[in-house]
Structures are given as structure tokens and as C-alpha cells.
Coordinates of C-alpha atoms and ligand atoms in Angstrom, one line a residue:
M16 CA 8.5 35.2 8.0
A17 CA 5.7 33.4 6.7
G18 CA 2.3 33.5 5.1
A19 CA -0.5 31.2 4.0
R20 CA -1.4 31.6 0.4
G21 CA -5.3 31.8 -0.3
L22 CA -7.2 28.9 -1.2
L23 CA -8.9 28.0 -4.4
A24 CA -12.4 29.4 -3.9
A25 CA -13.6 26.4 -6.1
A26 CA -12.1 24.1 -3.6
A27 CA -14.5 25.1 -1.0
L28 CA -17.4 24.2 -3.3
L29 CA -16.2 20.7 -3.4
G30 CA -17.9 20.1 0.0
F31 CA -16.8 16.6 1.6
L32 CA -14.2 16.2 -1.1
Q33 CA -10.9 17.1 0.4
A34 CA -9.1 19.8 -1.8
S35 CA -5.5 20.4 -1.7
S36 CA -4.4 23.4 0.3
S37 CA -1.4 25.6 -0.7
F38 CA 1.2 27.0 1.7
E39 CA 4.2 29.3 1.2
V40 CA 7.3 30.2 3.1
K41 CA 9.2 33.4 2.5
D42 CA 12.6 34.6 3.8
S43 CA 13.1 37.9 5.5
S44 CA 13.3 39.8 2.1
G45 CA 9.9 38.3 1.2
K46 CA 11.4 35.8 -1.3
V47 CA 9.3 32.8 -1.6
C48 CA 11.6 29.6 -0.9
I49 CA 9.1 26.8 -0.3
I50 CA 5.5 26.2 -1.9
A51 CA 3.6 23.1 -0.9
D52 CA 0.2 22.3 -2.4
L53 CA -1.0 19.1 -0.7
T54 CA -3.7 17.1 0.8
V55 CA -2.7 15.3 4.1
A56 CA -4.8 12.7 5.9
F57 CA -4.0 11.6 9.4
S58 CA -4.9 8.2 11.2
V59 CA -4.0 8.3 15.0
E60 CA -4.3 5.7 17.5
Y61 CA -4.8 6.7 21.0
K62 CA -6.1 5.4 24.2
S63 CA -9.6 6.0 25.6
H64 CA -10.5 4.3 29.0
G65 CA -7.8 1.7 28.3
Q66 CA -9.2 1.0 24.8
K67 CA -7.7 1.6 21.5
E68 CA -9.3 4.3 19.5
F69 CA -8.6 5.7 16.1
A70 CA -9.0 9.4 14.8
H71 CA -9.1 10.1 11.2
F72 CA -8.8 13.5 10.0
F73 CA -7.5 15.8 7.2
L74 CA -5.1 18.7 7.4
P75 CA -7.7 21.5 7.4
Q76 CA -7.5 24.1 4.7
N77 CA -7.3 26.8 7.2
A78 CA -4.0 25.4 8.7
T79 CA -1.5 28.2 9.2
V80 CA 2.1 28.5 8.2
E81 CA 3.8 28.8 11.7
S82 CA 6.5 31.2 12.4
Q83 CA 9.1 28.4 13.0
S84 CA 8.8 28.0 9.2
S85 CA 12.2 29.1 7.5
C86 CA 14.0 29.2 4.4
G87 CA 17.2 28.0 6.1
N88 CA 20.4 29.7 6.5
G89 CA 23.2 28.2 4.4
N90 CA 24.9 25.2 6.1
K91 CA 23.6 26.3 9.6
S92 CA 19.9 25.4 9.3
H93 CA 17.7 23.7 6.7
P94 CA 14.5 25.0 5.2
I95 CA 11.5 24.0 7.2
L96 CA 7.6 24.3 6.7
V97 CA 5.6 24.1 9.9
L98 CA 1.9 23.9 9.5
G99 CA -0.3 24.5 12.5
F100 CA -4.0 23.5 13.0
G101 CA -6.7 23.1 15.5
A102 CA -5.8 23.0 19.2
G103 CA -2.0 22.8 19.1
H104 CA -1.3 20.4 16.3
S105 CA 1.5 20.7 13.8
L106 CA 3.0 18.9 11.0
S107 CA 6.7 19.9 9.9
L108 CA 8.3 19.1 6.7
N109 CA 12.1 19.4 7.3
F110 CA 14.0 19.8 3.9
S111 CA 17.6 19.0 3.1
E112 CA 19.6 19.0 0.0
H113 CA 22.2 16.5 -1.2
A114 CA 23.9 16.5 -4.5
D115 CA 21.5 17.5 -7.1
N116 CA 18.5 16.6 -5.1
Y117 CA 16.3 18.0 -2.2
Q118 CA 14.1 15.9 0.0
V119 CA 11.8 16.0 2.9
E120 CA 14.5 14.7 5.3
E121 CA 12.1 14.3 8.1
L122 CA 8.5 14.6 8.8
V123 CA 7.4 15.6 12.4
F124 CA 3.9 15.6 13.8
H125 CA 2.8 17.1 17.1
Y126 CA -0.6 16.3 18.2
N127 CA -2.4 17.4 21.3
L128 CA -4.4 14.5 22.9
S129 CA -6.5 16.9 25.0
D130 CA -8.1 18.2 21.9
A131 CA -11.6 16.6 22.3
T132 CA -12.8 17.6 18.9
L133 CA -10.4 15.2 17.3
F134 CA -9.6 12.8 20.1
H135 CA -13.0 11.9 21.5
N136 CA -12.8 10.6 25.0
S137 CA -9.1 10.5 25.0
T138 CA -7.7 9.7 28.5
A139 CA -4.2 11.1 27.8
G140 CA -3.9 14.8 27.9
E141 CA -0.4 15.5 26.6
V142 CA 1.1 16.7 23.3
K143 CA 2.9 13.9 21.6
K144 CA 5.5 13.9 19.0
V145 CA 6.3 11.4 16.1
S146 CA 8.7 11.8 13.4
H147 CA 10.0 9.7 10.4
K148 CA 12.1 10.0 7.2
T149 CA 10.3 10.2 4.0
T150 CA 10.9 9.2 0.4
I151 CA 9.7 12.6 -0.9
Q152 CA 12.7 13.6 -3.1
A153 CA 13.1 15.7 -6.2
R154 CA 15.8 17.1 -8.4
M155 CA 17.0 20.7 -7.6
G156 CA 15.1 23.1 -9.9
T157 CA 12.1 20.9 -10.4
K158 CA 8.9 20.7 -8.5
Y159 CA 7.9 17.4 -6.8
R160 CA 4.6 15.9 -8.2
C161 CA 2.9 13.0 -6.8
I162 CA -0.8 12.4 -7.4
N163 CA -1.1 9.0 -5.8
A164 CA -1.1 8.4 -2.2
K165 CA 2.2 8.2 -0.3
H166 CA 2.1 6.8 3.2
V167 CA 4.4 7.6 6.0
N168 CA 3.7 5.1 9.0
M169 CA 5.0 6.1 12.3
K170 CA 4.3 4.7 15.8
S171 CA 0.7 5.3 16.4
V172 CA 0.3 7.6 13.5
N173 CA -0.2 7.1 9.8
V174 CA 0.2 10.2 7.4
T175 CA -1.0 10.1 4.0
F176 CA -0.1 12.6 1.4
S177 CA -1.9 12.8 -2.0
N178 CA -2.2 15.3 -4.9
V179 CA 1.1 16.8 -3.8
T180 CA 3.0 19.5 -5.7
L181 CA 5.7 21.1 -3.7
E182 CA 9.1 22.7 -4.1
A183 CA 11.9 23.9 -1.8
Y184 CA 15.1 25.8 -2.6
L185 CA 13.1 27.9 -5.0
T186 CA 15.0 30.6 -6.8
N187 CA 12.2 32.1 -9.0
G188 CA 9.3 32.6 -6.5
T189 CA 7.0 30.0 -8.4
F190 CA 7.0 26.5 -9.2
S191 CA 9.6 25.4 -11.7
T192 CA 8.1 24.1 -14.9
N193 CA 10.2 20.8 -14.8
K194 CA 9.0 18.2 -12.4
T195 CA 10.1 15.1 -10.7
E196 CA 7.3 12.6 -10.6
C197 CA 7.1 10.2 -7.8
A198 CA 7.7 6.4 -8.3
E199 CA 4.0 5.8 -7.4
D200 CA 2.7 7.8 -10.3
M201 CA 5.3 6.5 -12.7
V202 CA 4.4 2.9 -12.1
S203 CA 0.6 3.5 -12.3
T204 CA 0.9 5.4 -15.5
T205 CA 3.4 3.0 -17.4
A206 CA 2.9 -0.2 -15.7
I207 CA 1.9 -2.3 -18.9
V208 CA 3.8 -0.3 -21.3
P209 CA 7.4 -1.5 -21.2
T210 CA 8.1 -5.0 -22.1
T211 CA 11.8 -5.7 -22.4
P212 CA 13.7 -6.2 -25.6
K213 CA 14.2 -9.9 -24.7
Q214 CA 10.6 -10.5 -24.5
N215 CA 9.7 -8.6 -27.7
T216 CA 12.3 -10.5 -29.6
S217 CA 11.7 -13.9 -28.1
Q218 CA 8.0 -13.9 -27.2
V219 CA 6.2 -11.8 -29.4
P220 CA 8.1 -12.0 -32.8
T221 CA 5.3 -11.0 -35.1
T222 CA 4.0 -7.7 -33.9
S223 CA 5.0 -5.6 -30.9
P224 CA 2.2 -5.4 -28.2
A225 CA -0.1 -2.4 -28.1
P226 CA 0.9 -0.1 -25.3
T227 CA -2.2 -1.1 -23.3
A228 CA -2.4 -4.7 -24.0
S229 CA -1.4 -7.1 -21.2
P230 CA 1.3 -9.5 -22.1
P231 CA 0.3 -13.0 -23.3
N232 CA 0.1 -15.7 -20.7
P233 CA 3.2 -17.9 -20.7
A234 CA 3.1 -21.3 -22.2
V235 CA 2.9 -24.2 -19.8
G236 CA 6.2 -26.1 -19.3
K237 CA 6.7 -29.6 -17.9
Y238 CA 9.6 -29.8 -15.5
N239 CA 10.9 -32.5 -13.1
V240 CA 13.6 -33.3 -10.7
T241 CA 14.9 -36.7 -9.9
G242 CA 15.9 -37.6 -6.3
P243 CA 17.5 -40.6 -4.7
N244 CA 14.3 -42.5 -4.9
G245 CA 13.2 -41.4 -8.3
T246 CA 11.1 -38.4 -9.4
C247 CA 10.6 -36.0 -6.4
V248 CA 9.3 -32.9 -8.2
L249 CA 6.9 -32.9 -11.1
A250 CA 5.6 -29.7 -12.1
Y251 CA 3.4 -28.4 -15.0
M252 CA 3.2 -24.6 -15.1
G253 CA 3.4 -21.4 -17.1
L254 CA 5.9 -19.0 -15.5
Q255 CA 6.1 -15.2 -15.6
L256 CA 8.3 -12.7 -13.7
N257 CA 7.2 -9.2 -13.0
I258 CA 10.0 -7.0 -11.7
T259 CA 9.8 -3.4 -10.8
Y260 CA 13.1 -1.6 -11.0
Q261 CA 14.6 1.9 -11.0
K262 CA 15.9 3.3 -14.2
K263 CA 19.1 5.4 -14.6
D264 CA 16.7 8.4 -14.9
Q265 CA 15.1 7.7 -11.6
K266 CA 11.9 6.6 -13.2
M267 CA 10.6 3.2 -12.5
G268 CA 10.5 0.4 -15.2
L269 CA 8.8 -2.9 -15.3
D270 CA 10.2 -6.1 -16.5
L271 CA 7.6 -8.6 -17.5
L272 CA 9.3 -11.9 -18.6
N273 CA 7.6 -15.2 -19.9
F274 CA 9.6 -18.3 -19.5
I275 CA 9.7 -20.2 -22.8
P276 CA 9.5 -24.0 -21.9
Q277 CA 11.6 -25.1 -24.9
N278 CA 14.3 -22.9 -23.8
T279 CA 14.0 -23.5 -20.1
T280 CA 16.2 -26.1 -18.3
S281 CA 15.3 -27.6 -15.0
S282 CA 17.5 -29.0 -12.3
G283 CA 17.3 -29.5 -8.6
R284 CA 17.7 -31.9 -5.7
C285 CA 15.7 -33.5 -3.0
D286 CA 16.2 -34.8 0.4
N287 CA 13.8 -36.2 2.9
T288 CA 12.2 -32.8 4.0
S289 CA 13.5 -30.3 1.4
A290 CA 13.2 -30.1 -2.4
F291 CA 14.6 -27.5 -5.0
L292 CA 13.3 -26.9 -8.5
N293 CA 15.8 -24.8 -10.4
L294 CA 14.5 -23.3 -13.6
T295 CA 16.9 -21.3 -16.0
F296 CA 15.7 -19.3 -19.0
E297 CA 18.3 -17.3 -20.7
K298 CA 19.8 -15.0 -18.1
T299 CA 17.0 -15.6 -15.7
R300 CA 16.9 -18.2 -12.8
V301 CA 14.0 -19.0 -10.5
I302 CA 14.7 -21.5 -7.6
F303 CA 11.6 -23.0 -5.9
H304 CA 12.2 -24.4 -2.6
F305 CA 9.7 -26.8 -1.2
V306 CA 9.6 -28.2 2.4
L307 CA 7.8 -31.1 4.0
N308 CA 6.0 -30.7 7.3
A309 CA 6.3 -34.2 8.5
S310 CA 3.7 -33.9 11.3
T311 CA 0.9 -32.6 9.1
E312 CA 2.1 -34.7 6.0
K313 CA 1.7 -31.6 3.9
Y314 CA 4.3 -29.9 1.5
F315 CA 4.3 -26.4 0.6
L316 CA 6.4 -23.7 -1.2
Q317 CA 8.6 -22.0 1.5
G318 CA 11.0 -20.0 -0.6
V319 CA 11.5 -18.5 -4.0
N320 CA 14.9 -16.9 -5.3
V321 CA 14.8 -14.9 -8.5
S322 CA 17.9 -13.7 -10.2
T323 CA 17.9 -12.1 -13.7
T324 CA 19.6 -9.4 -15.8
L325 CA 17.4 -6.2 -16.3
P326 CA 17.4 -4.1 -19.5
S327 CA 20.4 -1.8 -19.7
E328 CA 18.3 1.2 -18.8
A329 CA 18.2 -0.1 -15.4
K330 CA 20.3 1.6 -12.8
D331 CA 21.5 -1.8 -11.6
P332 CA 21.2 -4.4 -14.3
K333 CA 21.9 -7.2 -11.8
F334 CA 18.8 -8.2 -10.1
E335 CA 18.1 -10.7 -7.2
A336 CA 15.3 -11.2 -4.8
W337 CA 14.3 -13.8 -2.4
N338 CA 11.8 -14.8 0.2
N339 CA 12.2 -17.7 2.5
S340 CA 9.0 -17.3 4.5
M341 CA 6.2 -18.1 2.0
S342 CA 3.6 -20.6 2.4
E343 CA 2.1 -21.3 -1.1
L344 CA 1.1 -24.2 -3.3
R345 CA 0.2 -26.5 -0.3
A346 CA -0.8 -30.0 -0.6
T347 CA -0.9 -33.3 1.2
V348 CA 1.9 -35.7 0.5
G349 CA 1.0 -38.1 -2.3
N350 CA -1.5 -35.6 -3.9
S351 CA -0.9 -32.9 -6.4
Y352 CA -1.7 -29.3 -6.1
K353 CA -3.6 -27.7 -9.1
C354 CA -4.8 -24.2 -9.9
S355 CA -6.1 -23.0 -13.3
A356 CA -6.3 -19.4 -12.1
E357 CA -3.4 -17.2 -12.2
E358 CA -1.4 -17.1 -8.9
N359 CA 0.9 -14.3 -7.9
L360 CA 3.6 -15.2 -5.7
Q361 CA 5.0 -12.1 -3.9
V362 CA 8.9 -12.4 -3.5
T363 CA 9.4 -8.9 -2.4
D364 CA 7.7 -5.7 -3.1
K365 CA 9.7 -5.5 -6.4
A366 CA 9.5 -9.0 -7.6
L367 CA 6.4 -11.1 -8.4
V368 CA 6.5 -14.7 -9.7
N369 CA 3.2 -15.3 -11.6
V370 CA 2.3 -19.0 -12.1
F371 CA -0.3 -20.1 -14.7
N372 CA -2.2 -23.5 -15.0
V373 CA -0.1 -25.0 -12.2
Q374 CA -0.2 -28.6 -11.2
I375 CA 2.7 -29.7 -9.0
Q376 CA 3.6 -32.7 -6.7
V377 CA 6.6 -32.7 -4.5
F378 CA 8.3 -35.6 -2.5
K379 CA 6.2 -38.7 -3.0
I380 CA 5.2 -39.3 -6.6
D381 CA 4.0 -42.7 -7.4
G382 CA 4.8 -43.9 -10.9
D383 CA 6.0 -40.6 -12.1
K384 CA 2.3 -39.5 -12.4
F385 CA 0.3 -36.9 -10.6
G386 CA -1.7 -38.2 -7.5
A387 CA -5.3 -37.0 -6.4
V388 CA -5.8 -33.4 -7.2
E389 CA -6.2 -30.6 -4.5
E390 CA -7.8 -27.7 -6.3
C391 CA -6.7 -24.1 -5.1
Q392 CA -9.3 -21.9 -3.4
L393 CA -9.3 -19.5 -6.4
D394 CA -10.5 -22.3 -8.7
E395 CA -13.1 -23.4 -6.2
N396 CA -14.5 -20.0 -6.0
N397 CA -14.5 -19.8 -9.7
M398 CA -16.3 -23.1 -10.0
L399 CA -19.1 -21.9 -7.7
I400 CA -20.3 -19.4 -10.3
P401 CA -21.1 -22.1 -13.0
I402 CA -22.6 -24.3 -10.3
I403 CA -24.9 -21.6 -9.3
V404 CA -25.7 -20.7 -12.9
G405 CA -26.2 -24.4 -13.6
A406 CA -28.5 -24.9 -10.6
A407 CA -30.6 -21.7 -11.7
L408 CA -30.9 -23.1 -15.1
A409 CA -32.0 -26.5 -13.9
G410 CA -34.6 -24.9 -11.7
L411 CA -35.8 -22.8 -14.6
V412 CA -36.2 -25.9 -16.9
L413 CA -38.0 -27.7 -14.0
I414 CA -40.4 -24.8 -13.6
V415 CA -41.2 -24.6 -17.5
L416 CA -41.6 -28.3 -17.6
I417 CA -44.1 -28.4 -14.6
A418 CA -46.0 -25.4 -16.3
Y419 CA -46.1 -27.3 -19.6
L420 CA -47.5 -30.3 -17.9
I421 CA -50.0 -28.5 -16.0
G422 CA -51.1 -26.8 -19.1
R423 CA -51.2 -29.9 -21.1
K424 CA -53.5 -31.6 -18.4
R425 CA -55.9 -28.5 -18.5
S426 CA -56.2 -28.5 -22.2
H427 CA -56.9 -32.2 -22.3
A428 CA -59.5 -31.8 -19.6
G429 CA -61.0 -28.9 -21.6
Y430 CA -61.3 -31.3 -24.7
Q431 CA -63.1 -34.0 -22.7
T432 CA -65.7 -31.6 -21.4
I433 CA -66.5 -30.3 -24.9
Ligands
NAG12 C1 -5.4 18.3 -6.8 O1 -5.3 19.6 -6.3 C2 -5.8 20.7 -7.3 C3 -5.6 21.9 -6.6 O2 -4.3 22.1 -6.0 C4 -7.2 20.4 -7.6 O3 -7.6 21.3 -8.6 C5 -7.4 19.1 -8.2 O4 -8.7 18.8 -8.5 C6 -6.8 17.9 -7.3 N1 -6.9 16.7 -7.8 C7 -7.4 15.6 -7.2 C8 -7.3 14.3 -7.9 O5 -7.7 15.7 -6.0
NAG13 C1 -10.7 26.4 10.7 O1 -11.9 25.8 10.2 C2 -12.7 25.1 11.2 C3 -13.9 24.5 10.5 O2 -13.5 24.1 9.2 C4 -13.1 26.0 12.3 O3 -13.7 25.2 13.2 C5 -11.9 26.6 12.9 O4 -12.1 27.5 13.8 C6 -10.9 27.3 11.8 N1 -9.7 27.7 12.4 C7 -9.2 28.9 12.2 C8 -8.0 29.2 12.9 O5 -9.7 29.7 11.5
NAG14 C1 29.2 25.8 3.9 O1 29.6 24.7 3.0 C2 30.6 25.0 2.1 C3 31.0 23.7 1.5 O2 29.9 22.8 1.4 C4 31.8 25.6 2.8 O3 32.7 26.1 1.6 C5 31.5 26.9 3.4 O4 32.4 27.4 4.0 C6 30.4 26.6 4.5 N1 29.9 27.8 5.1 C7 29.5 27.8 6.3 C8 29.2 29.2 6.9 O5 29.9 26.9 7.2
NAG15 C1 -17.2 8.8 25.5 O1 -17.4 8.1 26.7 C2 -18.7 7.9 27.0 C3 -18.8 7.2 28.5 O2 -17.6 6.4 28.6 C4 -19.7 7.4 26.1 O3 -20.9 7.4 26.5 C5 -19.5 8.1 24.8 O4 -20.3 7.3 23.7 C6 -18.0 8.2 24.3 N1 -18.0 9.1 23.2 C7 -17.3 8.8 22.1 C8 -17.4 9.8 21.1 O5 -16.7 7.7 22.1
NAG16 C1 13.9 21.3 -18.1 O1 13.6 20.4 -19.1 C2 14.2 20.8 -20.3 C3 13.7 19.8 -21.4 O2 13.7 18.6 -20.9 C4 15.7 20.9 -20.2 O3 16.2 21.2 -21.5 C5 16.1 21.8 -19.0 O4 17.4 21.8 -18.9 C6 15.4 21.5 -17.8 N1 15.7 22.4 -16.8 C7 16.1 22.0 -15.6 C8 16.3 23.1 -14.6 O5 16.1 20.9 -15.3
NAG17 C1 -0.9 2.4 9.9 O1 -1.0 1.5 9.0 C2 -0.7 0.1 9.2 C3 -0.5 -0.6 8.0 O2 -1.3 -0.2 6.9 C4 -1.8 -0.4 10.1 O3 -1.5 -1.7 10.3 C5 -1.9 0.4 11.4 O4 -3.0 0.1 12.1 C6 -2.1 1.9 10.9 N1 -2.1 2.7 12.1 C7 -2.9 3.7 12.4 C8 -2.6 4.5 13.6 O5 -3.8 4.0 11.5
NAG18 C1 12.0 32.1 -13.8 O1 10.9 32.5 -14.4 C2 11.1 33.1 -15.7 C3 9.7 33.7 -16.1 O2 8.9 33.9 -14.9 C4 11.6 32.1 -16.6 O3 11.7 32.7 -17.9 C5 12.8 31.6 -16.2 O4 13.2 30.5 -16.9 C6 12.7 31.0 -14.6 N1 13.9 30.5 -14.1 C7 14.1 29.1 -13.7 C8 15.3 28.9 -13.2 O5 13.1 28.4 -13.5
NAG19 C1 12.8 -35.5 -16.2 O1 12.4 -36.8 -16.6 C2 13.0 -37.2 -17.8 C3 12.2 -38.5 -18.2 O2 11.4 -39.1 -17.4 C4 14.4 -37.7 -17.5 O3 15.0 -38.0 -18.8 C5 15.0 -36.3 -17.1 O4 16.5 -36.5 -16.6 C6 14.3 -35.8 -15.8 N1 14.9 -34.5 -15.5 C7 15.3 -34.2 -14.3 C8 15.9 -32.8 -14.1 O5 15.3 -34.9 -13.3
NAG20 C1 3.5 -6.1 -12.0 O1 3.8 -5.6 -10.8 C2 3.2 -4.2 -10.7 C3 3.7 -3.7 -9.4 O2 3.6 -4.6 -8.4 C4 1.7 -4.4 -10.8 O3 1.2 -3.1 -10.6 C5 1.3 -5.0 -12.0 O4 0.0 -5.1 -12.1 C6 2.0 -6.2 -12.3 N1 1.6 -6.8 -13.5 C7 1.3 -8.1 -13.9 C8 1.0 -8.4 -15.2 O5 1.5 -9.0 -13.0
NAG21 C1 15.7 -21.1 -28.0 O1 17.0 -20.8 -28.1 C2 17.6 -21.0 -29.4 C3 19.1 -20.6 -29.3 O2 19.6 -20.6 -28.0 C4 16.9 -20.0 -30.3 O3 17.4 -20.3 -31.7 C5 15.4 -20.4 -30.4 O4 14.8 -19.5 -31.1 C6 14.9 -20.2 -28.9 N1 13.5 -20.7 -28.9 C7 12.5 -20.0 -28.7 C8 11.1 -20.7 -28.8 O5 12.7 -18.7 -28.3
NAG22 C1 19.4 -25.4 -7.0 O1 19.3 -24.4 -6.1 C2 19.9 -24.6 -4.9 C3 19.5 -23.4 -4.0 O2 20.3 -22.4 -4.5 C4 21.4 -25.1 -4.9 O3 21.7 -25.4 -3.5 C5 21.4 -26.2 -5.8 O4 22.8 -26.6 -6.0 C6 20.9 -25.9 -7.3 N1 20.9 -27.1 -8.0 C7 21.2 -27.2 -9.2 C8 21.3 -28.6 -9.9 O5 21.4 -26.2 -9.9
NAG23 C1 14.2 -43.1 -0.1 O1 13.6 -44.4 0.3 C2 14.1 -44.9 1.5 C3 13.4 -46.2 1.6 O2 12.1 -46.1 1.5 C4 13.8 -43.9 2.6 O3 14.5 -44.5 3.9 C5 14.5 -42.6 2.2 O4 14.0 -41.6 3.2 C6 14.1 -42.1 0.9 N1 14.7 -40.9 0.6 C7 14.0 -39.9 0.1 C8 14.9 -38.7 -0.2 O5 12.8 -39.8 0.0

């Protein structure tokens, strides 16, 4: 038993803008158990005469709620919303409940490659099926709301949901007033607001930062490591951590922490091809692992390990993240790497290490001083602007000067003729 709810008339006026469509599933007694209001974009890879092609399309507004849709039957079957459209395509959202939550347990997409209106020149004619788990989840008795895009990537098909309001296991026939917001929306609306108590007390003692203000840049610290043959790591940099974490209430929090150089201790060790710089500030430690590529005579940052204690509102206050396959801060042995622009070193999707005004040299350091500078690409790009502006100004001065000289010569000539 199923029926599609009417579309907003206004939505049709939006023309090329893709408006959300709304769908409902009812049980045999006519009680609504699922409402879904969503925009869905598809990107499908298919073969055309041996070549890869991509089809991009939206879930049309006249998609229909198919008869396979159901409210589920106790423990025997789960609620399911099946949306059919075009020539034999369908998207199913399979719901399940667990503890206090319900979720879209699985997303299933059937697409018919013989539909030439979507898959131009497709050489395969069959109906294909892809499926994937999703992270669409909400508390029971709340509607799920997600304005930002949520991608579900499957083999050959990417499905992108946006502007989603949906609820399953409905008891009241309409959306609940309380909602569960998705992590994507939480982060984008509160990203700059939360600073941790430790930062507020130690870094910004005078005034608490305005909610929209970015945190101040961290102060530049000077750090060194001594190896068997003297100094093997020499580093000047400002250091900032940016950690996204889940709070006890499922919302996302952001921990921005600036290292305070006076209160940061450095240690580490070096051997012939590997160097560690360990920096510890309060309960936070960052370990930089540099390696030497002997054949190219270049060193680079290969690994970063971050461990810290998050604010008590975090679900899990112990945080650790690492990445051992990086390739950053690269320079030739004997030279130093320098970057005035901020660099964001991505450790994981949850952890960024931001370095500011970095100058660093690893392995061979003559006389405990930086060698020749290798500037980062970001700085070189920034330098281009003043160079271009300078060149333009010089050109302008030259033109004015020439014009002036010509003018002077003419007026002289004029004098003589009088
Ligand atoms: C989201 O969908 C609603 C209708 O369900 C529509 O009124 C609104 O304009 C849409 N918002 C965006 C950002 O697309
Ligand atoms: C849905 O709309 C498209 C055009 O937007 C139209 O070509 C198609 O026939 C419609 N399908 C149904 C089932 O109404
Ligand atoms: C459904 O599950 C509950 C416990 O989760 C159980 O008590 C009940 O007997 C089950 N019903 C059926 C029809 O399996
Ligand atoms: C389909 O293939 C034909 C010949 O191979 C080609 O001329 C035509 O442009 C193709 N159409 C599309 C939409 O790719
Ligand atoms: C909805 O939110 C209100 C206020 O936060 C709360 O008192 C109420 O228990 C919530 N209802 C549900 C069903 O979660
Ligand atoms: C899906 O997304 C991934 C990553 O964004 C991309 O590499 C891939 O080509 C996409 N596939 C399709 C079918 O669009
Ligand atoms: C059901 O809807 C009524 C009004 O329509 C409201 O007063 C009541 O709180 C709702 N119950 C739940 C569980 O949302
Ligand atoms: C850094 O250099 C200073 C002076 O050169 C030295 O006293 C200190 O032990 C060095 N630190 C490390 C970790 O090697
Ligand atoms: C911190 O990380 C989040 C998520 O990756 C990002 O949106 C935000 O812009 C970052 N902020 C800073 C100051 O790096
Ligand atoms: C460094 O730590 C000490 C105590 O551990 C504290 O008194 C001092 O204020 C801290 N310095 C800064 C700049 O935060
Ligand atoms: C620095 O970190 C590395 C990698 O975890 C570890 O092996 C080493 O013992 C640490 N060194 C110091 C002095 O803390
Ligand atoms: C220290 O110097 C010796 C002799 O120059 C060299 O053989 C050795 O590899 C060096 N060790 C390191 C860690 O650079």
C-alpha cells in the first residue's frame, strides 16, 4: 500500500533547480510509516562501444512509490521505501532499527542500461544492481534532517542525497517536531564556534573569542633534535591541531589547539634515513617522522602521529590518529624547507595538523644553521602577485616618464619657434 504525496507547486517553478520531492509509505490500514523529502543525484559509469561514459541525472519529481514499499512487519520484515522512475530504474531505502535509533541500513539502486534516454549509446542492455550501507541515522521519534550533500559511493554508481528530511517508524502520521541533524550540517554550522576550555584558558586569557572569529595563529616555536652527529632536526614553526570528534550527544565537536612554544617540549631521535621530532604540549603530543630518500637526496615528512585528550563532552576523550604515507615538507638534503603560507597536513579525515611560518631542515645541518632555502609552492604562487603588480607599476612609471619627456621636448620646440 503506497502513494506518492503531491509535489509543491512552487517547486515546479524553480525550473532547472532540482527541488526536493516528497514520498510516503502507508500500511494496510492507511497509517503513514515513512515520509521522505529528498533530492537525489546519480552519477553512473557505463560502457559505450568499449569506452567509459558517465550519466548524470536526478531522481525525477514524478518518481513513484512502488508496491514493494512496506511498513515492515514486526521482527519479520523491515520498513522499505522503493522509488521507481523512468524505464525500469528504482532506488530503495531499507530501514532498520537498533536500540534508540533507526537508520537506512542499506541503499539499493537498480538501473536499466537499455534506457537510451539516460544511458546514451550504452552497449550493455541489462538491469544492474548496486547496494551499499549508509550513515543515514536518527534517533527514534525524531526526523532526520540533512541539508548538506551526503555521498554514497558504490561500484560504478555515486548517489548524492541533499536537502533531506525523512523519518521512518512514524507513529503520528507526520514528521516529529524533534530532529536529528546529520554530522555534515553540524560541522558546517558550528565549525568555528567551539574552542576547547584548555585553549580559552591558556591561549586567549583576556577575552573569549567571538563565535565567528577564527582562532589566532599559533606562535612560532623553535625546536631541535640532536642525533649521533649533532643537530639532525632544526625546525621553526607555529603548530595548530584541528580535530573533529563526536560528542556524547552525537553532535560533532571541533577541537582547535595552538601549541604554546614555551610550554612545548621537544625530543626525538635520528638515524641515517629516519628522523623523529616529538613535540609535547600539555596532554597533546605530535610526532613528525621524516625519511631520507638516499637515491634522490631528498628528505620529506612521511608520517604524523597525533595523540591528545579531548574535552570531556567528547564521546571518547582519548584521541589518536596517524598517517604514515604522507609526502610533505620536501627538500634536498643540506637545504631547508620554508613556507610562510599556512599548510594543512591531513592526518586523517578527523585530524589536521596546521603548520604556520615553517622553516625546517632534517638530517644534514651544517653548523646548526639552516642551509639554502627551498620555498614552498604556495609562497611562490603568492610571490607572483607582487611581482606582477610591481611589473605593472614599473611599466606605468615608464609610460608616464616617456610621455613627460615627449611633452617637455614639444614645449621646448614650441618656445624656440616663438
Ligand atoms: C529543500 O526542500 C524544500 C522543499 O522540501 C524547499 O522548499 C527548499 O527550497 C529546499 N532547499 C534547498 C536548499 O534546496
Ligand atoms: C516523468 O516526467 C518526465 C519529464 O520530466 C516524463 O518524460 C515522464 O513521462 C514522466 N513519467 C511519468 C511516469 O509520468
Ligand atoms: C520479536 O522480538 C521480540 C524481542 O526483540 C520478541 O519478544 C518477540 O517474540 C519477537 N516476535 C516475533 C514474531 O518473532
Ligand atoms: C552515439 O554513437 C554514435 C556513433 O558511435 C555517435 O555519432 C553519437 O554521437 C553518440 N551519441 C552520444 C550521445 O554519445
Ligand atoms: C523533544 O525535545 C524536547 C525538548 O528538547 C524534549 O523535552 C522531548 O522529550 C523530545 N521528544 C522526543 C520524542 O525526543
Ligand atoms: C564516484 O566518486 C568518486 C570519488 O569522488 C570518483 O572517483 C568516481 O569517479 C565517481 N564515480 C562515478 C560513477 O561518478
Ligand atoms: C502527535 O501529534 C500531536 C498533534 O498533532 C502532538 O500533540 C503529539 O505530541 C504528537 N506525538 C508525538 C509522539 O510526536
Ligand atoms: C637543542 O639545542 C640546544 C642548544 O643548541 C640544546 O641545549 C638542546 O639539548 C637541543 N635539544 C634537543 C632536543 O636536542
Ligand atoms: C578544521 O577542520 C574542519 C573539518 O575538516 C574544517 O572544516 C575547518 O575549516 C578546519 N578549521 C581550521 C581552522 O583549520
Ligand atoms: C606554561 O605552563 C606553566 C605551568 O605548567 C604555566 O604556569 C604557564 O602559564 C604556562 N605558560 C603559558 C604561556 O601558558
Ligand atoms: C619519539 O617518537 C618515536 C615514534 O613513536 C619513538 O620511537 C621515540 O621513542 C620518541 N622519542 C622520544 C625521545 O620521545
Ligand atoms: C655520522 O657520521 C658518520 C661519519 O661521517 C657517518 O658514517 C654516519 O652515517 C653518520 N650518522 C648519521 C646518523 O648521520
